[in-house]
Tab-separated table of C-alpha atoms in Angstrom:
chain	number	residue	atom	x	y	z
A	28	UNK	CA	108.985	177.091	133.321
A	29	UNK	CA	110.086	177.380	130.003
A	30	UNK	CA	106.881	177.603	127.731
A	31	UNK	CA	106.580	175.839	124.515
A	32	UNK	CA	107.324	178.843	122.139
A	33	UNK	CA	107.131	176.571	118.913
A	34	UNK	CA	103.467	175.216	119.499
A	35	UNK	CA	102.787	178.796	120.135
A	36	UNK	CA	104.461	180.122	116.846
A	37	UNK	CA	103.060	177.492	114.822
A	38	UNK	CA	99.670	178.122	115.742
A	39	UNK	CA	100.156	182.029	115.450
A	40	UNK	CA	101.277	181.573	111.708
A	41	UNK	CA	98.359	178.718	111.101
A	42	UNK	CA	95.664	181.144	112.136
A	43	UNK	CA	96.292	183.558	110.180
A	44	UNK	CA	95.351	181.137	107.347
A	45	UNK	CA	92.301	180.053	108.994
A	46	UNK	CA	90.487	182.744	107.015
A	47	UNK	CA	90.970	181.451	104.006
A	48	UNK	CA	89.543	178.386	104.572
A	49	UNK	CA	86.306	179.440	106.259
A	50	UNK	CA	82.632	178.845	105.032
A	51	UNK	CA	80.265	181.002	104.214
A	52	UNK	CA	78.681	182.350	107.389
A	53	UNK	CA	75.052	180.548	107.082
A	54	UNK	CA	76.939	177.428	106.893
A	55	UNK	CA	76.626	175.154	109.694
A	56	UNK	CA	78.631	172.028	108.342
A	57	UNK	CA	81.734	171.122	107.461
A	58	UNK	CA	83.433	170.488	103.990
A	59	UNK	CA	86.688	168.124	104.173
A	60	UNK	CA	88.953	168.114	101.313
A	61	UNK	CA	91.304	165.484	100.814
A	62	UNK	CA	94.612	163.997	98.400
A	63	UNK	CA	96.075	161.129	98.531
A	64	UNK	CA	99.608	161.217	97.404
A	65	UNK	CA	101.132	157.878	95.438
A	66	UNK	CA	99.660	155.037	93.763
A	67	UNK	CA	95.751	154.475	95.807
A	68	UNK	CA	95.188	150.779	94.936
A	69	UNK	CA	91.149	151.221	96.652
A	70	UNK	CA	87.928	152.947	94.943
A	71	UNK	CA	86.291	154.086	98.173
A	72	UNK	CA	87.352	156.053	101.567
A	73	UNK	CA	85.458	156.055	104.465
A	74	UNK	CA	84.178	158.369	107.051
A	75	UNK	CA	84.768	157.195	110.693
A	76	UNK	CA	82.897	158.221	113.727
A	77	UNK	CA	83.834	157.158	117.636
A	78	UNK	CA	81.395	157.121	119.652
A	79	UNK	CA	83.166	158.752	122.070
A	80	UNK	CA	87.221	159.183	122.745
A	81	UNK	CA	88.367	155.407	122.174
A	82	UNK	CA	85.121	154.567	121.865
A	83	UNK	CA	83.277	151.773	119.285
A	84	UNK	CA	83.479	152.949	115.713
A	85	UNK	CA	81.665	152.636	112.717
A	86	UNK	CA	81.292	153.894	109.195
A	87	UNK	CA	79.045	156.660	108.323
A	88	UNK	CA	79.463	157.644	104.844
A	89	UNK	CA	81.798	156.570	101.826
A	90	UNK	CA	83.588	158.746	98.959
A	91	UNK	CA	84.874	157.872	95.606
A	92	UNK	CA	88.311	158.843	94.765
A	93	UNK	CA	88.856	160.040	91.669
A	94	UNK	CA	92.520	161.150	90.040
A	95	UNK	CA	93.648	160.193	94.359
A	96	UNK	CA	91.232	162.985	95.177
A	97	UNK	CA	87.940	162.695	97.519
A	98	UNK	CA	85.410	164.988	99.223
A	99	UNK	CA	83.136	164.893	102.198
A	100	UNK	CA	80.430	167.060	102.854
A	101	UNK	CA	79.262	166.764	106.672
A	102	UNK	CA	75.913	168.698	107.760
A	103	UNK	CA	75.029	170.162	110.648
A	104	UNK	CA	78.224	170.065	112.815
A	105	UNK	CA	76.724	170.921	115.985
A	106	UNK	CA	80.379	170.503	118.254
A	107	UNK	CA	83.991	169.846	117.208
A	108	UNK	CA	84.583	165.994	117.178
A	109	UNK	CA	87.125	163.628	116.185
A	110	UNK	CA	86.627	161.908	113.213
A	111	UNK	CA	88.700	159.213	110.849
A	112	UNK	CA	88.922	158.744	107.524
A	113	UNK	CA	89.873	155.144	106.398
A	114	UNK	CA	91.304	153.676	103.522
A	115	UNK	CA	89.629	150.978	101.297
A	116	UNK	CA	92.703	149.461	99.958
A	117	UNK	CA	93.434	146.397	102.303
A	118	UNK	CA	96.839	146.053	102.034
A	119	UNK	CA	97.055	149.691	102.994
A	120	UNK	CA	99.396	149.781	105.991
A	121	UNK	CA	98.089	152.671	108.420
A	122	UNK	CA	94.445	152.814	107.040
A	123	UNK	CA	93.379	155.648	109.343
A	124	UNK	CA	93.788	159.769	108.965
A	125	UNK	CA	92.466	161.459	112.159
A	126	UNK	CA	91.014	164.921	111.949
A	127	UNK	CA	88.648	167.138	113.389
A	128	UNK	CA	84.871	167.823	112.015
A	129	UNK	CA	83.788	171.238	112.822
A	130	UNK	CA	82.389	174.049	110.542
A	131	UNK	CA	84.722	175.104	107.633
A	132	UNK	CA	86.857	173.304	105.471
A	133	UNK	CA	89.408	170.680	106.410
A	134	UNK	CA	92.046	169.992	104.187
A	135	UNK	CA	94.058	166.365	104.646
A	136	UNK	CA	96.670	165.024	102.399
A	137	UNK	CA	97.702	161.357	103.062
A	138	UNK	CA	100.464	158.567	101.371
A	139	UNK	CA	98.192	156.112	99.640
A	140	UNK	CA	100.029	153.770	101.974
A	141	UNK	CA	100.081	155.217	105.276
A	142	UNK	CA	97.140	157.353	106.002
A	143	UNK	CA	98.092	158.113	109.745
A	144	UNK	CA	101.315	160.053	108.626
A	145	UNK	CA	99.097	163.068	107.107
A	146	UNK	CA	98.978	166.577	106.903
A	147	UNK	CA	95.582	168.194	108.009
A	148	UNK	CA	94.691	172.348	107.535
A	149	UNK	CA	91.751	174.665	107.501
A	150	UNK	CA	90.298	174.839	111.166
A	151	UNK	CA	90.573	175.760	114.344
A	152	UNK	CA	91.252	172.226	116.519
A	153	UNK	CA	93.371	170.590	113.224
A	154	UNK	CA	95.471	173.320	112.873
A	155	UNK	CA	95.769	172.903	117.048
A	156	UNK	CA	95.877	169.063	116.892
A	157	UNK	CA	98.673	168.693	113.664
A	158	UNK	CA	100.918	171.249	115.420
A	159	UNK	CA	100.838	169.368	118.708
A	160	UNK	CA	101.656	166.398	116.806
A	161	UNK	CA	104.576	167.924	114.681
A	162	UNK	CA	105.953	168.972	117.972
A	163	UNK	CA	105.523	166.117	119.948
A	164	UNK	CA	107.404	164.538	116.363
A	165	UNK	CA	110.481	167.176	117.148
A	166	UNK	CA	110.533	165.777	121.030
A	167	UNK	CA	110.842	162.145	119.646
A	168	UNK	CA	113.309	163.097	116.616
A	169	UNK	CA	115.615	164.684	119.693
A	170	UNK	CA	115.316	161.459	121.967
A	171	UNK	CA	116.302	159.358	118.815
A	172	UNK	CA	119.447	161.642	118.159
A	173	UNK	CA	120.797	161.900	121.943
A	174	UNK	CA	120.329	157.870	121.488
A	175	UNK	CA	122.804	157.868	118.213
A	176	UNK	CA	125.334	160.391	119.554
A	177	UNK	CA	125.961	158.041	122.880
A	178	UNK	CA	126.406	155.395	119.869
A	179	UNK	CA	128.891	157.621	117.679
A	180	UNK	CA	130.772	158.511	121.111
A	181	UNK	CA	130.934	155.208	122.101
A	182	UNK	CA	129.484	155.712	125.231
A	183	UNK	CA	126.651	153.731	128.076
A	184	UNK	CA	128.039	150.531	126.508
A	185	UNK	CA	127.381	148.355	129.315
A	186	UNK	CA	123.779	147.020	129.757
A	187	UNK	CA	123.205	148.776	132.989
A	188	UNK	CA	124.393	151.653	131.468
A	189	UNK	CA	122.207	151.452	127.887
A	190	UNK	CA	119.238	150.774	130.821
A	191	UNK	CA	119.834	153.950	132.491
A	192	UNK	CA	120.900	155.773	129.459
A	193	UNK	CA	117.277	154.174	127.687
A	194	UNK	CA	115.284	155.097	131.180
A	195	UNK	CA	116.727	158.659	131.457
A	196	UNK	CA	115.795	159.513	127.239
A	197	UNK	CA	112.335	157.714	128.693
A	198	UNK	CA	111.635	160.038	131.324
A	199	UNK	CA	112.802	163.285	129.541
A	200	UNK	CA	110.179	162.148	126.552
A	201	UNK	CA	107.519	161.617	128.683
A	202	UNK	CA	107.993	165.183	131.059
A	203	UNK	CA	108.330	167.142	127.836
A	204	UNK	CA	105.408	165.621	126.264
A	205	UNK	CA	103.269	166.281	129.496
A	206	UNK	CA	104.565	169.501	129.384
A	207	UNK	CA	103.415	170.090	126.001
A	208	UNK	CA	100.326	168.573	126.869
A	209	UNK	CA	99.337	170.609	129.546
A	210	UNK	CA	100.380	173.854	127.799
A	211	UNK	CA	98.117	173.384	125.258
A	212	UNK	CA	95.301	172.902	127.604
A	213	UNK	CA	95.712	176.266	128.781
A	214	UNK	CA	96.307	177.802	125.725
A	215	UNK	CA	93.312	176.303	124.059
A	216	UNK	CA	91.045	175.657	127.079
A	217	UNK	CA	87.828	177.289	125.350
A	218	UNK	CA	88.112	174.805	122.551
A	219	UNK	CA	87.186	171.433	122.297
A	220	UNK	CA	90.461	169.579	122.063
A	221	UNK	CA	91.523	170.501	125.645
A	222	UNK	CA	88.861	167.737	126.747
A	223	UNK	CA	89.697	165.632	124.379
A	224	UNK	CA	93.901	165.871	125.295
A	225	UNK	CA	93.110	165.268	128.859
A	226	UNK	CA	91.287	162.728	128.636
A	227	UNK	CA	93.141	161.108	125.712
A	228	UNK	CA	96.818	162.159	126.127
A	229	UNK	CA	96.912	163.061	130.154
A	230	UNK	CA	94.343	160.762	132.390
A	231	UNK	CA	96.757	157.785	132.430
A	232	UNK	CA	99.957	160.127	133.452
A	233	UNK	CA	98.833	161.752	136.216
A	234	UNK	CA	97.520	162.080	139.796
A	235	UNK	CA	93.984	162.451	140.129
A	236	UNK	CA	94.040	165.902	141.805
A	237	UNK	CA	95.950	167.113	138.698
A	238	UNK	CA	93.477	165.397	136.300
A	239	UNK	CA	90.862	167.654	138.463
A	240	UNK	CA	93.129	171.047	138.587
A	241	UNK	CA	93.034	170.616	134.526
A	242	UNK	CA	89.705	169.655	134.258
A	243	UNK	CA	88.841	173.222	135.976
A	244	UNK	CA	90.834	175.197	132.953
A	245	UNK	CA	88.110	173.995	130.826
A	246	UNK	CA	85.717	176.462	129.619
A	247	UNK	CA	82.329	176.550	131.175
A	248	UNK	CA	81.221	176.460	127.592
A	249	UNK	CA	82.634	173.365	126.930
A	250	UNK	CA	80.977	171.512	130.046
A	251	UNK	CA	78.095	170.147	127.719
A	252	UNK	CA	80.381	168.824	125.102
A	253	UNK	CA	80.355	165.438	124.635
A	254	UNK	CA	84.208	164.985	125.664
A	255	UNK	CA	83.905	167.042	128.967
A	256	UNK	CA	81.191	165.019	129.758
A	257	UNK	CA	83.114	162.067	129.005
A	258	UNK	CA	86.173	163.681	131.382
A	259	UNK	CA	83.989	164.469	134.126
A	260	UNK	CA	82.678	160.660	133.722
A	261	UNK	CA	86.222	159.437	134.176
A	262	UNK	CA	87.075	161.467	137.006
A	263	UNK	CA	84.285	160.089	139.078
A	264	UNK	CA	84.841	156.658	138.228
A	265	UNK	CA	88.503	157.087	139.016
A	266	UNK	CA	87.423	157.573	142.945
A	267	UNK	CA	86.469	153.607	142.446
A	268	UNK	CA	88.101	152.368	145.030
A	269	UNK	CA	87.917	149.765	148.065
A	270	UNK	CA	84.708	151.089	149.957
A	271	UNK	CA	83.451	151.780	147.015
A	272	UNK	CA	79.298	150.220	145.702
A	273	UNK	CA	80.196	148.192	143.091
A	274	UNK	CA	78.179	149.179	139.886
A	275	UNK	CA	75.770	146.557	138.566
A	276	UNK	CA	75.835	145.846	134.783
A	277	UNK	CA	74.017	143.179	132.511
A	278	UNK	CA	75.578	141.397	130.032
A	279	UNK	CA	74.867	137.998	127.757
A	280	UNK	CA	76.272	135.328	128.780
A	281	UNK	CA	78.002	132.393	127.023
A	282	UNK	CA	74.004	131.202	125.439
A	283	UNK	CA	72.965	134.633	124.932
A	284	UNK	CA	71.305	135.069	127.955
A	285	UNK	CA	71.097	138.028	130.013
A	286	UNK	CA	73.245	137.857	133.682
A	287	UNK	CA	72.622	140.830	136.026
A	288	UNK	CA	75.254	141.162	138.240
A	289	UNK	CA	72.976	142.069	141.129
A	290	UNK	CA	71.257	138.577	141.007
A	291	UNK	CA	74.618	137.235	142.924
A	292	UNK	CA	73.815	140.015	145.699
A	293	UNK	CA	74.114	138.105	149.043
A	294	UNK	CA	77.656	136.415	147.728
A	295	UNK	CA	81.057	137.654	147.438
A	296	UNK	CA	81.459	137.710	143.977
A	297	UNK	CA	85.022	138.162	142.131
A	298	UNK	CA	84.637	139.937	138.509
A	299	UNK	CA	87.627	139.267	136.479
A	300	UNK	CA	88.200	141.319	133.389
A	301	UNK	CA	90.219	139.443	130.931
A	302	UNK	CA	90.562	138.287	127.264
A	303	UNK	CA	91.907	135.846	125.249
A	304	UNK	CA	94.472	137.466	123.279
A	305	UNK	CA	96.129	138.786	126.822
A	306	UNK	CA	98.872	136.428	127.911
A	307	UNK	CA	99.417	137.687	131.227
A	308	UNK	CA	95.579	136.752	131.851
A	309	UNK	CA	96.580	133.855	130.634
A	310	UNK	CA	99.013	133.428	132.812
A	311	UNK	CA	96.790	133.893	135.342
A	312	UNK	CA	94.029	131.761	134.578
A	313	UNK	CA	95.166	128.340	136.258
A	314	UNK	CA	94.912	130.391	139.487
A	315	UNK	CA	91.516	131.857	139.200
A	316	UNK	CA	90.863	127.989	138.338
A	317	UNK	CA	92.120	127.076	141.616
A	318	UNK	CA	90.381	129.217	143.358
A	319	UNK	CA	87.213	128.337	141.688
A	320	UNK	CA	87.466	124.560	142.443
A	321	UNK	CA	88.802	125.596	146.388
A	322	UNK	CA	85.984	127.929	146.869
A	323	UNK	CA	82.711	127.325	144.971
A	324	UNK	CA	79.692	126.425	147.039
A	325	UNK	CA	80.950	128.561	149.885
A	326	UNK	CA	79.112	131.468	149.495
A	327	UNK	CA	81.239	132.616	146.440
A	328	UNK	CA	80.958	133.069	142.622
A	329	UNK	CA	83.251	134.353	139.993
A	330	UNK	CA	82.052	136.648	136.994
A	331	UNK	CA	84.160	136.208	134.066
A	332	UNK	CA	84.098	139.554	132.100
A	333	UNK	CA	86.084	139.260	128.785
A	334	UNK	CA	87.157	141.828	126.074
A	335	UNK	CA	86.811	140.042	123.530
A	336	UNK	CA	85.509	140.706	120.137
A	337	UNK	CA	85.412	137.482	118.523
A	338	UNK	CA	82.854	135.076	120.073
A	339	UNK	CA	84.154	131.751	118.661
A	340	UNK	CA	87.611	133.126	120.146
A	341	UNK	CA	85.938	134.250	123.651
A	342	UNK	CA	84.683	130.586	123.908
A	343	UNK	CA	87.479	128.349	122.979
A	344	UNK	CA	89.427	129.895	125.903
A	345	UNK	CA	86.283	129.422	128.274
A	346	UNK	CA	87.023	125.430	127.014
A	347	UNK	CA	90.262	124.946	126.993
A	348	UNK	CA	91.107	126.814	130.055
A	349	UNK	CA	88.394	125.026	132.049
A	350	UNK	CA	87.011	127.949	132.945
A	351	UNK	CA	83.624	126.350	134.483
A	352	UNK	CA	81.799	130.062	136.245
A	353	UNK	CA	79.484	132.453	134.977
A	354	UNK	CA	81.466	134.180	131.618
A	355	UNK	CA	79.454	136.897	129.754
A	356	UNK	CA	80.678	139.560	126.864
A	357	UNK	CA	78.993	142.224	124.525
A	358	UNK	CA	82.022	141.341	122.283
A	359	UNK	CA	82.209	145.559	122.504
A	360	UNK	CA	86.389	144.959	123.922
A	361	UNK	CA	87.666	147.941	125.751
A	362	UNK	CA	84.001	149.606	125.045
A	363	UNK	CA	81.908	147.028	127.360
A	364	UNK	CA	80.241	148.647	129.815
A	365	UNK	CA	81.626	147.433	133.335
A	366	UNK	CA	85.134	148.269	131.648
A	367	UNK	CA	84.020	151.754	132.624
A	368	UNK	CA	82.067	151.089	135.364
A	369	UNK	CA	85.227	149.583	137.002
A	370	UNK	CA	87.922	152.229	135.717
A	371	UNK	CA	89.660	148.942	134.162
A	372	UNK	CA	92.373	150.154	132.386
A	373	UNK	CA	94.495	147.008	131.944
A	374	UNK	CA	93.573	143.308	132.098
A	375	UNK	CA	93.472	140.943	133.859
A	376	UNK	CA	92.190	142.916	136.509
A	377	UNK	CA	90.003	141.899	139.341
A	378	UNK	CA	87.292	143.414	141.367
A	379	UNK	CA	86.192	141.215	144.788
A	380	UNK	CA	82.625	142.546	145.779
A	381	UNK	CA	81.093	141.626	149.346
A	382	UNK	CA	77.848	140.202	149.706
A	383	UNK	CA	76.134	143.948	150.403
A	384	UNK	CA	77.927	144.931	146.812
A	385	UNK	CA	80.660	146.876	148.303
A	386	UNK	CA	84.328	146.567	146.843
A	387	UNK	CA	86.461	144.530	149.147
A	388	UNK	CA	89.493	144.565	147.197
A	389	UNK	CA	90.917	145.563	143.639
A	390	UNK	CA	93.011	143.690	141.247
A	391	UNK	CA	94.583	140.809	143.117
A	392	UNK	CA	96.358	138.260	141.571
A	393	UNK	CA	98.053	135.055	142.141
A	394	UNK	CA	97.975	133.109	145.818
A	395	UNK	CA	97.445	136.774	146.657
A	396	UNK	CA	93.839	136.470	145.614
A	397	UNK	CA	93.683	132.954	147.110
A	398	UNK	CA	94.604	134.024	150.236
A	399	UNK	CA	92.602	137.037	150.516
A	400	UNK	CA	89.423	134.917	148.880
A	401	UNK	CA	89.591	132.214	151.347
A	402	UNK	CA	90.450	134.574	154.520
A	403	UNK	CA	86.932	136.134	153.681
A	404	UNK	CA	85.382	133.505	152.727
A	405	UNK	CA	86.023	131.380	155.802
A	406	UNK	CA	84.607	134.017	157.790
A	407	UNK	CA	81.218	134.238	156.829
């Protein structure tokens, strides 16, 4: 297989400058260094932490900028995380600059207006990250010019042609980018953004036995970092499946109020994830309303589970979709708990739990989920 000989010669070039940017030896933080480029219309940038990969955020620390200049100065890095920094000029159009906090110094320069489209220097996992990304830029850049020379040559003018044409440039983008994924893994499997690519570049795109095979490349002194852990934590839940114990998980309900999902044990009980701003749940409401009104009182309950973030939002679907079961939230989104717990990765999605807690089915939909409800249903 070919190898991807620019990552590699990037990175070669970029580490040579590494040395330059390093902190004294004692040091055990991290310095980060950054411009902003154009007209900055905010006083203030902020410092962004995850709590884990695609986690809930929050803001840590602030920064004057003065003459479009700003500096951080992080203590005690004890591993290699992702961090943000954000603007503080709302109008700002991509407010967020990703970069990695690890000992040294980390240079980023930003547009006042766009802070994702930056340049980041200095260590070991940006210099890594911003090389995978100007490749990855090159891969998308070729796509976009195949796409204009079919144009030029007047060629896959049909529909079904521009739809195969469109699916083939689809496929070739997404091999190549795998492919560049995977070789940076093992290149850079003793440092900590090979965790953090699998889990946030690869999980989705592959089988689980691959997800495994790369999860071995890791360093064994990488298994205590926070985003192996987080990895490992993904693989197992991906082996939820029918057969499966379903997890329990509390959560406030609509008053505040605590539900346990194990106080329903002794029911077959259908969680569905969902959330207000998703049309296709939605979509799908009127039939989990159905099945509600056919089936309630026989030995069955439905769990609503929402993503949402806003409460008054959360609740004026509850009410205007007639959604009459039990509905809880953390208002935490893709960060509630049973998200995880349930490998959700899309909504709506369903889980149908028998009344020993084991998963009967997963993510049925429509008279689908009618049928199979009732077929169980009528048999206890």
């Amino acid at each position: 297989m070919r190898k991807f000989l620019v990552l590699g010669c990037f990175l070669m070039s970029a580490v040579g400058l590494l040395g330059q940017n390093k902190m004294p030896q004692e040091s055990e933080g991290c310095v980060v260094r950054g411009v902003l480029d154009g007209v900055y219309k905010g006083k203030k940038v902020y410092l962004v932490e995850e709590e884990e990969i695609n986690g809930a955020s929050k803001v840590i620390d602030s920064c004057e900028v003065v003459d479009n200049r700003y500096t951080f100065n992080i203590k005690d890095v004890a591993v290699p995380r992702m961090y943000f920094i954000k603007s503080g000029d709302p109008e700002c159009l991509s407010p967020i600059s990703p970069f990695w906090v690890e000992k040294g110094i980390v240079n980023i320069r930003a547009n006042s207006q766009f802070f994702m489209n930056c340049n980041v220097a200095g260590t070991a996992n940006n210099e890594i990250f911003y090389a995978y990304n100007a490749e990855v830029r090159h891969i998308m850049d070729s796509v976009r010019r195949v796409a204009n020379i079919d144009v030029l040559l007047d060629r896959n003018q049909t529909p079904e042609a521009q739809d195969r044409a469109f699916k083939a440039r689809t496929d070739f983008h997404n091999r190549r980018s795998l492919e560049l994924q995977e070789e940076l893994v093992r290149r850079y499997y003793d440092q900590a953004i090979a965790p953090f690519m699998i889990f946030w570049e690869m999980k989705a795109n592959v089988s689980l036995d691959k997800l495994k095979e790369l999860r071995g490349v890791v360093a064994p002194s990488l298994n205590g970092h926070p985003y192996t852990k987080q990895l490992d934590e993904y693989i197992r839940l991906a082996e939820f499946k029918v057969g499966s114990d379903m997890p329990d998980f509390k959560l406030p309900d609509k008053d505040g109020k605590d539900f346990t999902l194990s106080s329903l044990r002794g029911k077959y009980v259908l969680v569905d994830f969902w959330a207000s701003w998703c049309g296709p749940c939605m979509r799908e409401m009127p039939n989990v309303v159905k099945l509600y009104k056919e089936c309630k009182g026989k030995n069955f309950e439905v769990v609503g589970v929402s993503l949402d973030k806003e409460k008054n939002a959360w609740l004026n679907a509850v009410k205007s979709n007639k959604m009459q079961w039990i509905q809880v939230s953390d208002l935490k989104g893709w960060a509630t708990l049973p998200v995880k717990l349930c490998n959700v990765s899309a909504v709506p999605y369903t889980v149908l739990v028998d009344p020993e807690g084991k998963v009967v089915a997963l993510d049925l939909r429509g008279e689908e989920l009618i049928k199979k409800v009732k077929e169980i249903v009528g048999k206890k």
